[in-house]
Short mmCIF file of C-alpha atoms and ligand atoms in Angstrom, two decimals:
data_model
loop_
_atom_site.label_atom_id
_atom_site.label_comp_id
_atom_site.label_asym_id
_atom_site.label_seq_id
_atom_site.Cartn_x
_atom_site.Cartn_y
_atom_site.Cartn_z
CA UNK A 43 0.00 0.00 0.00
CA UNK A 44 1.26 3.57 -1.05
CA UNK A 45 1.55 6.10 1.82
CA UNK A 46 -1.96 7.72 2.81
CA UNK A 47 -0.48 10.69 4.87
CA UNK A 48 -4.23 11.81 7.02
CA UNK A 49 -7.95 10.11 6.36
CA UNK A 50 -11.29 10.80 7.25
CA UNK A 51 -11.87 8.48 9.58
CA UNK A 52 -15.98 7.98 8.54
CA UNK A 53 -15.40 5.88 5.86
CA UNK A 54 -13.02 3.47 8.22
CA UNK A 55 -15.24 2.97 10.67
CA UNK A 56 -18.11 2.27 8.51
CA UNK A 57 -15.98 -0.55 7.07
CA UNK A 58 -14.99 -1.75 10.57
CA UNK A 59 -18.33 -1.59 12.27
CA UNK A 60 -19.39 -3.77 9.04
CA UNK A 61 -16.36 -6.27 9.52
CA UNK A 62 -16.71 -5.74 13.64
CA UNK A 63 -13.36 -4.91 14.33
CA UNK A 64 -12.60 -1.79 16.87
CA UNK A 65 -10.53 0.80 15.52
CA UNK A 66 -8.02 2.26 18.06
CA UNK A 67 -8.20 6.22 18.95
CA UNK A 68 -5.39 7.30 21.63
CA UNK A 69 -5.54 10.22 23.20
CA UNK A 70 -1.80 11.74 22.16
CA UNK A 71 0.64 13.50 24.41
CA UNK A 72 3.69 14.94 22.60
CA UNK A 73 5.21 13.78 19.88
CA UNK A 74 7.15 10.85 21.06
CA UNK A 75 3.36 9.78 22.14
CA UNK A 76 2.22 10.52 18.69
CA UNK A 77 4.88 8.67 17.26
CA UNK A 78 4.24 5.44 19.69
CA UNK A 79 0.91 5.48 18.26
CA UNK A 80 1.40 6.06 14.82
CA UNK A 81 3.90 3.69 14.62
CA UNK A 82 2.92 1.00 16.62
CA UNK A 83 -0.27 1.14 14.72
CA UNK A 84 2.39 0.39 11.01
CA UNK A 85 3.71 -1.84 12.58
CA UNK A 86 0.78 -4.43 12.92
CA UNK A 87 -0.80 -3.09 9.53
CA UNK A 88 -3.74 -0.95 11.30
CA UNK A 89 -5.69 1.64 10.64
CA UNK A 90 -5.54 4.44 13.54
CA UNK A 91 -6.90 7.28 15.27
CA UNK A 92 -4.92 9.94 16.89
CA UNK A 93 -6.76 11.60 19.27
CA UNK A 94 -6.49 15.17 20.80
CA UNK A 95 -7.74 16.99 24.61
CA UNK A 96 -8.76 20.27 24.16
CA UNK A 97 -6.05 20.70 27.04
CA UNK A 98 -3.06 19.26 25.06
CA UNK A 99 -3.79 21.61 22.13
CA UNK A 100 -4.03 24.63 24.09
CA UNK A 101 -0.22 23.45 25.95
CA UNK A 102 1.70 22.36 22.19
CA UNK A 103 -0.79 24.59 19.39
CA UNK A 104 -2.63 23.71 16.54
CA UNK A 105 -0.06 24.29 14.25
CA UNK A 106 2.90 21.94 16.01
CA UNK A 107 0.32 18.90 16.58
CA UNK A 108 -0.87 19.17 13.22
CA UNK A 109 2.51 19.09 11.66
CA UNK A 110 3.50 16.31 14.08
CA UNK A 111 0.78 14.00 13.06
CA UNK A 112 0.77 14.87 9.31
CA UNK A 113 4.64 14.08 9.01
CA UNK A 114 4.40 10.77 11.18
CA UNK A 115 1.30 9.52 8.84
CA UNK A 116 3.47 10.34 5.73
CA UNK A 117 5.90 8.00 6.54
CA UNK A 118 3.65 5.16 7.31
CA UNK A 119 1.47 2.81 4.97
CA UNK A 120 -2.21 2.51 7.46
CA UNK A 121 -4.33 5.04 7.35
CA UNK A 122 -4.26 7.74 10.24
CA UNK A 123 -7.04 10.02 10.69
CA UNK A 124 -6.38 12.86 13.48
CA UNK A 125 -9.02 13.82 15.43
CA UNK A 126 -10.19 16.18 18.06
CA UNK A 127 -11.67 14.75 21.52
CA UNK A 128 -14.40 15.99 23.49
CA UNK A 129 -14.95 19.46 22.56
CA UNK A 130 -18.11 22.23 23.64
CA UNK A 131 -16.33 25.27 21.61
CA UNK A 132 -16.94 25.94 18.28
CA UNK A 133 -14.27 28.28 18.12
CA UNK A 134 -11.51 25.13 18.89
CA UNK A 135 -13.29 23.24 16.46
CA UNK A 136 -13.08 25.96 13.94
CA UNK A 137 -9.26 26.57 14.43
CA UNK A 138 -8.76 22.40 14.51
CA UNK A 139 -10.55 22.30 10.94
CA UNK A 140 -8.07 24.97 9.53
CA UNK A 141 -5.24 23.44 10.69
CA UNK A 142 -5.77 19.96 9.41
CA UNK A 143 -7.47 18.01 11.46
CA UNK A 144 -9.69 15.33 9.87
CA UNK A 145 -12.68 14.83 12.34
CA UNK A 146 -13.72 16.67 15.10
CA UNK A 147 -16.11 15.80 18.53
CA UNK A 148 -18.55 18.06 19.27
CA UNK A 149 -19.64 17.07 23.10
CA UNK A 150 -22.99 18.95 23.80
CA UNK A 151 -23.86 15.99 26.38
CA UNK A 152 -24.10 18.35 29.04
CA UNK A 153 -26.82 20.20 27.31
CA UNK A 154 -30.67 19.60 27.31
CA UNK A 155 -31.33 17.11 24.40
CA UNK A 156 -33.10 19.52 22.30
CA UNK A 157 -29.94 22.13 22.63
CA UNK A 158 -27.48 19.53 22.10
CA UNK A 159 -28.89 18.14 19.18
CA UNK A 160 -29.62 21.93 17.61
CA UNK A 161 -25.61 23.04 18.63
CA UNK A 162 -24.82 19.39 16.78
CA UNK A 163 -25.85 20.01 13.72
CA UNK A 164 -24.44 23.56 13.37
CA UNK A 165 -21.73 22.10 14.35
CA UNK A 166 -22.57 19.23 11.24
CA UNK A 167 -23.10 21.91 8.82
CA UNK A 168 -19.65 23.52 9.39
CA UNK A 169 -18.04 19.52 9.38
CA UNK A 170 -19.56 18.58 6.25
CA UNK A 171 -18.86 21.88 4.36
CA UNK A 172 -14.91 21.38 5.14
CA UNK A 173 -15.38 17.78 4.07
CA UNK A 174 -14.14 16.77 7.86
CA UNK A 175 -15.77 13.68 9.94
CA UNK A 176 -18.18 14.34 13.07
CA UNK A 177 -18.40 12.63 16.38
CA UNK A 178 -21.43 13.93 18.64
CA UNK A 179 -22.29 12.54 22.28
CA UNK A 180 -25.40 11.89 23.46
CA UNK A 181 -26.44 10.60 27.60
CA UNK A 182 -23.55 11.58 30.22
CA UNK A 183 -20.15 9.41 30.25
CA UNK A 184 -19.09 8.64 33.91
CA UNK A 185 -15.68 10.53 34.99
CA UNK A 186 -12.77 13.22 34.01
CA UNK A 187 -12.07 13.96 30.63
CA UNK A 188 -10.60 17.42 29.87
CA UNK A 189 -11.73 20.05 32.62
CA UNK A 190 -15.18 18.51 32.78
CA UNK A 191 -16.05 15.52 35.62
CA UNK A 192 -19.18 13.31 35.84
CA UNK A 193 -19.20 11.36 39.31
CA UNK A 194 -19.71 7.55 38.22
CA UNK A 195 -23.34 7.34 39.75
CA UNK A 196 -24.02 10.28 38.08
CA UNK A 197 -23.51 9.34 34.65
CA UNK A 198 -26.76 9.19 32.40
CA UNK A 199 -27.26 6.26 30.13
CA UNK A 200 -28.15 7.59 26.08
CA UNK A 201 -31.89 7.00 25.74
CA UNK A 202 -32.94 4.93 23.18
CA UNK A 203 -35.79 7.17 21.00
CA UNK A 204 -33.58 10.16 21.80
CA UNK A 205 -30.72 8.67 20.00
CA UNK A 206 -32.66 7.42 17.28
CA UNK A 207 -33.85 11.57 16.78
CA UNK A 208 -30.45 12.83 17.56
CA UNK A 209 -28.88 11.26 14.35
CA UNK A 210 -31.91 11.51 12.12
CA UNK A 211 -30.52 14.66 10.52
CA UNK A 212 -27.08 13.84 10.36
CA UNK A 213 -26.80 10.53 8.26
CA UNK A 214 -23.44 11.41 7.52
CA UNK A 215 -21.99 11.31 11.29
CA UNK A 216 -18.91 9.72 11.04
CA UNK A 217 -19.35 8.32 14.98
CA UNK A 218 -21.68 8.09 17.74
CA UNK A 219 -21.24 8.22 21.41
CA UNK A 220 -23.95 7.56 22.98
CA UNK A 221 -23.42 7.09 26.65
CA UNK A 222 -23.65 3.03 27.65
CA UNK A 223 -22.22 2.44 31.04
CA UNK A 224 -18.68 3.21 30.32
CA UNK A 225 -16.27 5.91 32.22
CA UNK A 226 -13.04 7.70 31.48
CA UNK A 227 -10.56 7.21 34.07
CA UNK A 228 -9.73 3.80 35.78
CA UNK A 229 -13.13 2.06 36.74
CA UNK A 230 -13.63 1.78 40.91
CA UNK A 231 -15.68 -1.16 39.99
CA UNK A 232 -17.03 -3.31 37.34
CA UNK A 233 -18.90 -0.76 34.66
CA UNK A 234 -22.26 -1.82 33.94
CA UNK A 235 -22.03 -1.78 30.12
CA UNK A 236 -25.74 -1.51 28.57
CA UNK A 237 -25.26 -4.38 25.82
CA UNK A 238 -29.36 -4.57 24.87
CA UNK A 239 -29.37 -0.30 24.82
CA UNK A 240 -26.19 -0.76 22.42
CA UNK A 241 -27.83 -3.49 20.21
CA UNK A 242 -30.45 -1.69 19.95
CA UNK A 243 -28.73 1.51 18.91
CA UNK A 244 -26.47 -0.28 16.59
CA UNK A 245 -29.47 -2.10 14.76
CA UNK A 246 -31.80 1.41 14.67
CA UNK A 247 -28.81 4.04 13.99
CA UNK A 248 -27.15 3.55 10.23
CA UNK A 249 -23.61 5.12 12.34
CA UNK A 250 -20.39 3.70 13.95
CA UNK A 251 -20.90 3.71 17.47
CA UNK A 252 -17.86 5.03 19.52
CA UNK A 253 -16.70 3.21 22.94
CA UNK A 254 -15.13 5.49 25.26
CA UNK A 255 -13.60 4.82 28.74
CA UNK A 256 -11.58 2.16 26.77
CA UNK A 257 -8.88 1.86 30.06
CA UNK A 258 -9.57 -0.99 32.08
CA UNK A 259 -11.93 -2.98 30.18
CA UNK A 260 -11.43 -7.02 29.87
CA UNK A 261 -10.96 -8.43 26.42
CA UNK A 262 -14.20 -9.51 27.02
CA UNK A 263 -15.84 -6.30 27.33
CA UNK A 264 -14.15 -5.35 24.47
CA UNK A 265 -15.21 -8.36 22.39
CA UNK A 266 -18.70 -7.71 23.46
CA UNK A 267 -18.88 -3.86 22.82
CA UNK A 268 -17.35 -4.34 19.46
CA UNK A 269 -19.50 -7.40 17.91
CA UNK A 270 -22.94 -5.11 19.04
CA UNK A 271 -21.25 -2.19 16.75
CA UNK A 272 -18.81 0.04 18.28
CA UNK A 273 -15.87 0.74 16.01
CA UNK A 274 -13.91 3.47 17.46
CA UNK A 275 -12.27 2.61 21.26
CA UNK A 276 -10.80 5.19 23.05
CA UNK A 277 -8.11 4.84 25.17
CA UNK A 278 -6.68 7.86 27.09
CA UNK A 279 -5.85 7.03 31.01
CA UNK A 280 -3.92 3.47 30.11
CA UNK A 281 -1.71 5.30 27.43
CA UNK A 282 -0.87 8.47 30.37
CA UNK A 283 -0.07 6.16 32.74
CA UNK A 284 2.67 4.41 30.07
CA UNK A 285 4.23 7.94 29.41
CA UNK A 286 4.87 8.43 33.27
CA UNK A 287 5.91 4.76 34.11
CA UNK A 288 8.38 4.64 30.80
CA UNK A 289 9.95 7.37 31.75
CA UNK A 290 10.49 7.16 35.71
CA UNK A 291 10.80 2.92 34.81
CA UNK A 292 14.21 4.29 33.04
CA UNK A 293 15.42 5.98 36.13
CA UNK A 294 14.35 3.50 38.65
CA UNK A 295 17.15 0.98 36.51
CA UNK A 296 19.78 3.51 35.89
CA UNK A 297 19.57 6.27 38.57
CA UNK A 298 22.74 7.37 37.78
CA UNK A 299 21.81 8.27 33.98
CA UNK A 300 22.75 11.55 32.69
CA UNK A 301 21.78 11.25 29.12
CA UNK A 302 17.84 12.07 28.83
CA UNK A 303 17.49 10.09 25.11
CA UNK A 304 17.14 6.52 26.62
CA UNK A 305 14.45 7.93 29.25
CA UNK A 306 12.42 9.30 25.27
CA UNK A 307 13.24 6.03 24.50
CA UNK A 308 12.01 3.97 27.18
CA UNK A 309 8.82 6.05 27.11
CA UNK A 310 8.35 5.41 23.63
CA UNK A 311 8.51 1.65 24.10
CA UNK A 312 6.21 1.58 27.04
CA UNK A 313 3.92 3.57 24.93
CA UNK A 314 3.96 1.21 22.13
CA UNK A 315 3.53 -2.15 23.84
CA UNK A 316 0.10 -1.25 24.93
CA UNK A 317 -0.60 0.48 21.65
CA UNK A 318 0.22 -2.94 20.26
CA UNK A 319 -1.69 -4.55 22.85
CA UNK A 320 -4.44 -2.90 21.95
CA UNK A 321 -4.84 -2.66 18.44
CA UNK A 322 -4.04 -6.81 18.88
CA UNK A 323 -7.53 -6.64 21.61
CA UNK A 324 -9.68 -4.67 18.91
CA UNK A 325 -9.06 -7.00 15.73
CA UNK A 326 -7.71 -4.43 13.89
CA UNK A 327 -4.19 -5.68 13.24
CA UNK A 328 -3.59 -6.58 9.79
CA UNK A 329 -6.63 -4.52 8.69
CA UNK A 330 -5.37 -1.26 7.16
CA UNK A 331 -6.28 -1.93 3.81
CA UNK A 332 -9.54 -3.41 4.72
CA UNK A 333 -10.06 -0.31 6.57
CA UNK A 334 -8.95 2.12 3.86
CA UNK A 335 -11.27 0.62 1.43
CA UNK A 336 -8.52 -1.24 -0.90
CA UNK A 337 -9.30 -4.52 -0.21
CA UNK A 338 -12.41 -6.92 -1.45
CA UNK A 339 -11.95 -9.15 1.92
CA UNK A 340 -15.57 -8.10 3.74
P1 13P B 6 -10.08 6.38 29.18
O1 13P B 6 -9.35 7.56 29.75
O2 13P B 6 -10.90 5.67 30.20
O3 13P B 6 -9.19 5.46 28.44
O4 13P B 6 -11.14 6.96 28.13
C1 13P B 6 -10.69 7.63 26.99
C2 13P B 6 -11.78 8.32 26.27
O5 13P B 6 -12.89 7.84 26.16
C3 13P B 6 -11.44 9.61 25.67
O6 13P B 6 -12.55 10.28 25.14
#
C-alpha cells in the first residue's frame, strides 16, 4: 500500500463496524506519544486514530500537533485520521478544521437534548462543508475527561428514542457516542455496560458507534462492545499512565543516567507495547487496507 499521509476516519469505521473490528483512537501527548501510536499502529498493519484533549492543544498549538501527526502519517502505509476529543467550543473546532485536522467531537452531552442536538448540527453543517468527519455525544459518560467531571453514579445512560432523533438529521456522522455504562478514568468497579441499549442503537442508527472509557476494560468487554457495533475505542488514562511509568521505569534501573534520550526512549517503548496490545484486543491488526477501502476481503 502507497503512503496515505491523514484520512477521514468515517469511511473506516463504517468498514470496521461492518467487519466488527474496533478501531483504536489514543488520546496523544507529545510527539514521542504521537509517534508510539502512529507507529505501533504500522507496525501491525492498522488503521488508527490519533486523538487530541482540548487541554493538550491549548499546551503544544494547533499548528505543532498538526505538523506532528501529518509528518508521522506520511511515513507510514495505514491510514491515520487525526481527530479532536471531546470538545463544547466551536471556536476550537473551527481553528482544529483549519489546521488539518480530519474529524472533530462536538460534546454537547451536558446540554438539554433539544440544545445539544440543535448546537450538533451547526456544528454538522460547518463539518460537512470542510469535508471533515463528526463525532457527537449523546447521555452523560461517567468521569474526568478534559476540565469537565461526571461522578460515576451520576452518569446518564443515552436513551434509546432520543438517540434514534439525535442522528436523524445527520446521516453522515462519522461516529456516535452515545453514553452506555462506560467511564473515562480507571473504573472503581465493574462498569455496567448496557449491551441490549447498544444493540439496539447499533441495529436502529445507520452510524459507527464510539466506545469510550476504553482503560480498564477485559478483552471480554471489548469483544462484546465491538460485535454489538462500536468501532472506534478510546483509550486515554492506560496510554498516560505508560508515558509516566516509561519514563520514571528508566530511572528507577539507571539512577545514575545523565543522558535524557534513553528515558524518550524507554517512554516510547512503554507507549507502544500497549498500543500494540491494543490494536491486537480490537481485531484491527492486519486490517489497514480493509479499513482504507482497498481490499475486497468483507
Ligand atoms: P479512558 O481515559 O478511560 O481510556 O477513556 C478515553 C476516552 O474515552 C477519551 O474520550
Amino acid at each position: 500500500m502507497d503512503t496515505m499521509a491523514l484520512v477521514t476516519m468515517g469511511p473506516l469505521l463504517k468498514r470496521a463496524q461492518a467487519a466488527r473490528y474496533g478501531i483504536a483512537a489514543f488520546n496523544m501527548i507529545d510527539y514521542n506519544s504521537a509517534r508510539s501510536i502512529v507507529e505501533g499502529a504500522a507496525a501491525l498493519d492498522a488503521p488508527i486514530i490519533v486523538q487530541v484533549s482540548v487541554k493538550t492543544i491549548k499546551h503544544w498549538g494547533y499548528k505543532a500537533i498538526a505538523g506532528w501527526v501529518r509528518m508521522l502519517a506520511d511515513d507510514v502505509d495505514v491510514p491515520v485520521a487525526l481527530h479532536l476529543d471531546h470538545c463544547s467550543d466551536a471556536d476550537v473546532i473551527r481553528r482544529c478544521i483549519d489546521a488539518g485536522w480530519t474529524s472533530v467531537m462536538f460534546d454537547g452531552s451536558a446540554l438539554p437534548f433539544a440544545e445539544n442536538r440543535a448546537r450538533s448540527q451547526e456544528i454538522y453543517r460547518m463539518t460537512e462543508a470542510a469535508g471533515v468527519g463528526l463525532e457527537a455525544e449523546i447521555g452523560a459518560i461517567g468521569g474526568v475527561e478534559d476540565d469537565k467531571f461526571v461522578a460515576e453514579d451520576a452518569a446518564i445512560l443515552a436513551d434509546y428514542d432520543e438517540c434514534v432523533a439525535f442522528v436523524k438529521d445527520m446521516p453522515n456522522l462519522a461516529v456516535f457516542a452515545p453514553a452506555i455504562g462506560t467511564a473515562h478514568g480507571f473504573y472503581k468497579g465493574q462498569p455496567k455496560i448496557a449491551y441490549d441499549l447498544l444493540a439496539r442503537i447499533t441495529a436502529a442508527v445507520p452510524i459507527p458507534i464510539a466506545l469510550h472509557g476504553g482503560t480498564g476494560l477485559s478483552q471480554e468487554q471489548f469483544d462484546r462492545c465491538i460485535a454489538n457495533g462500536c468501532a472506534k475505542v478510546n483509550i486515554s488514562t492506560m496510554h498516560k499512565h505508560r508515558f509516566i511509568e516509561g519514563f520514571v521505569g528508566v530511572r528507577t534501573e539507571k539512577p545514575k543516567l545523565e543522558e535524557p534520550l534513553p528515558f524518550i526512549a524507554g517512554q516510547y517503548e512503554a507507549m507502544k507495547k500497549d498500543v500494540l496490545d491494543m490494536i491486537r484486543a480490537f481485531g484491527s491488526a492486519g486490517r489497514a487496507a480493509h479499513a482504507a477501502g482497498l481490499e475486497a476481503r468483507p
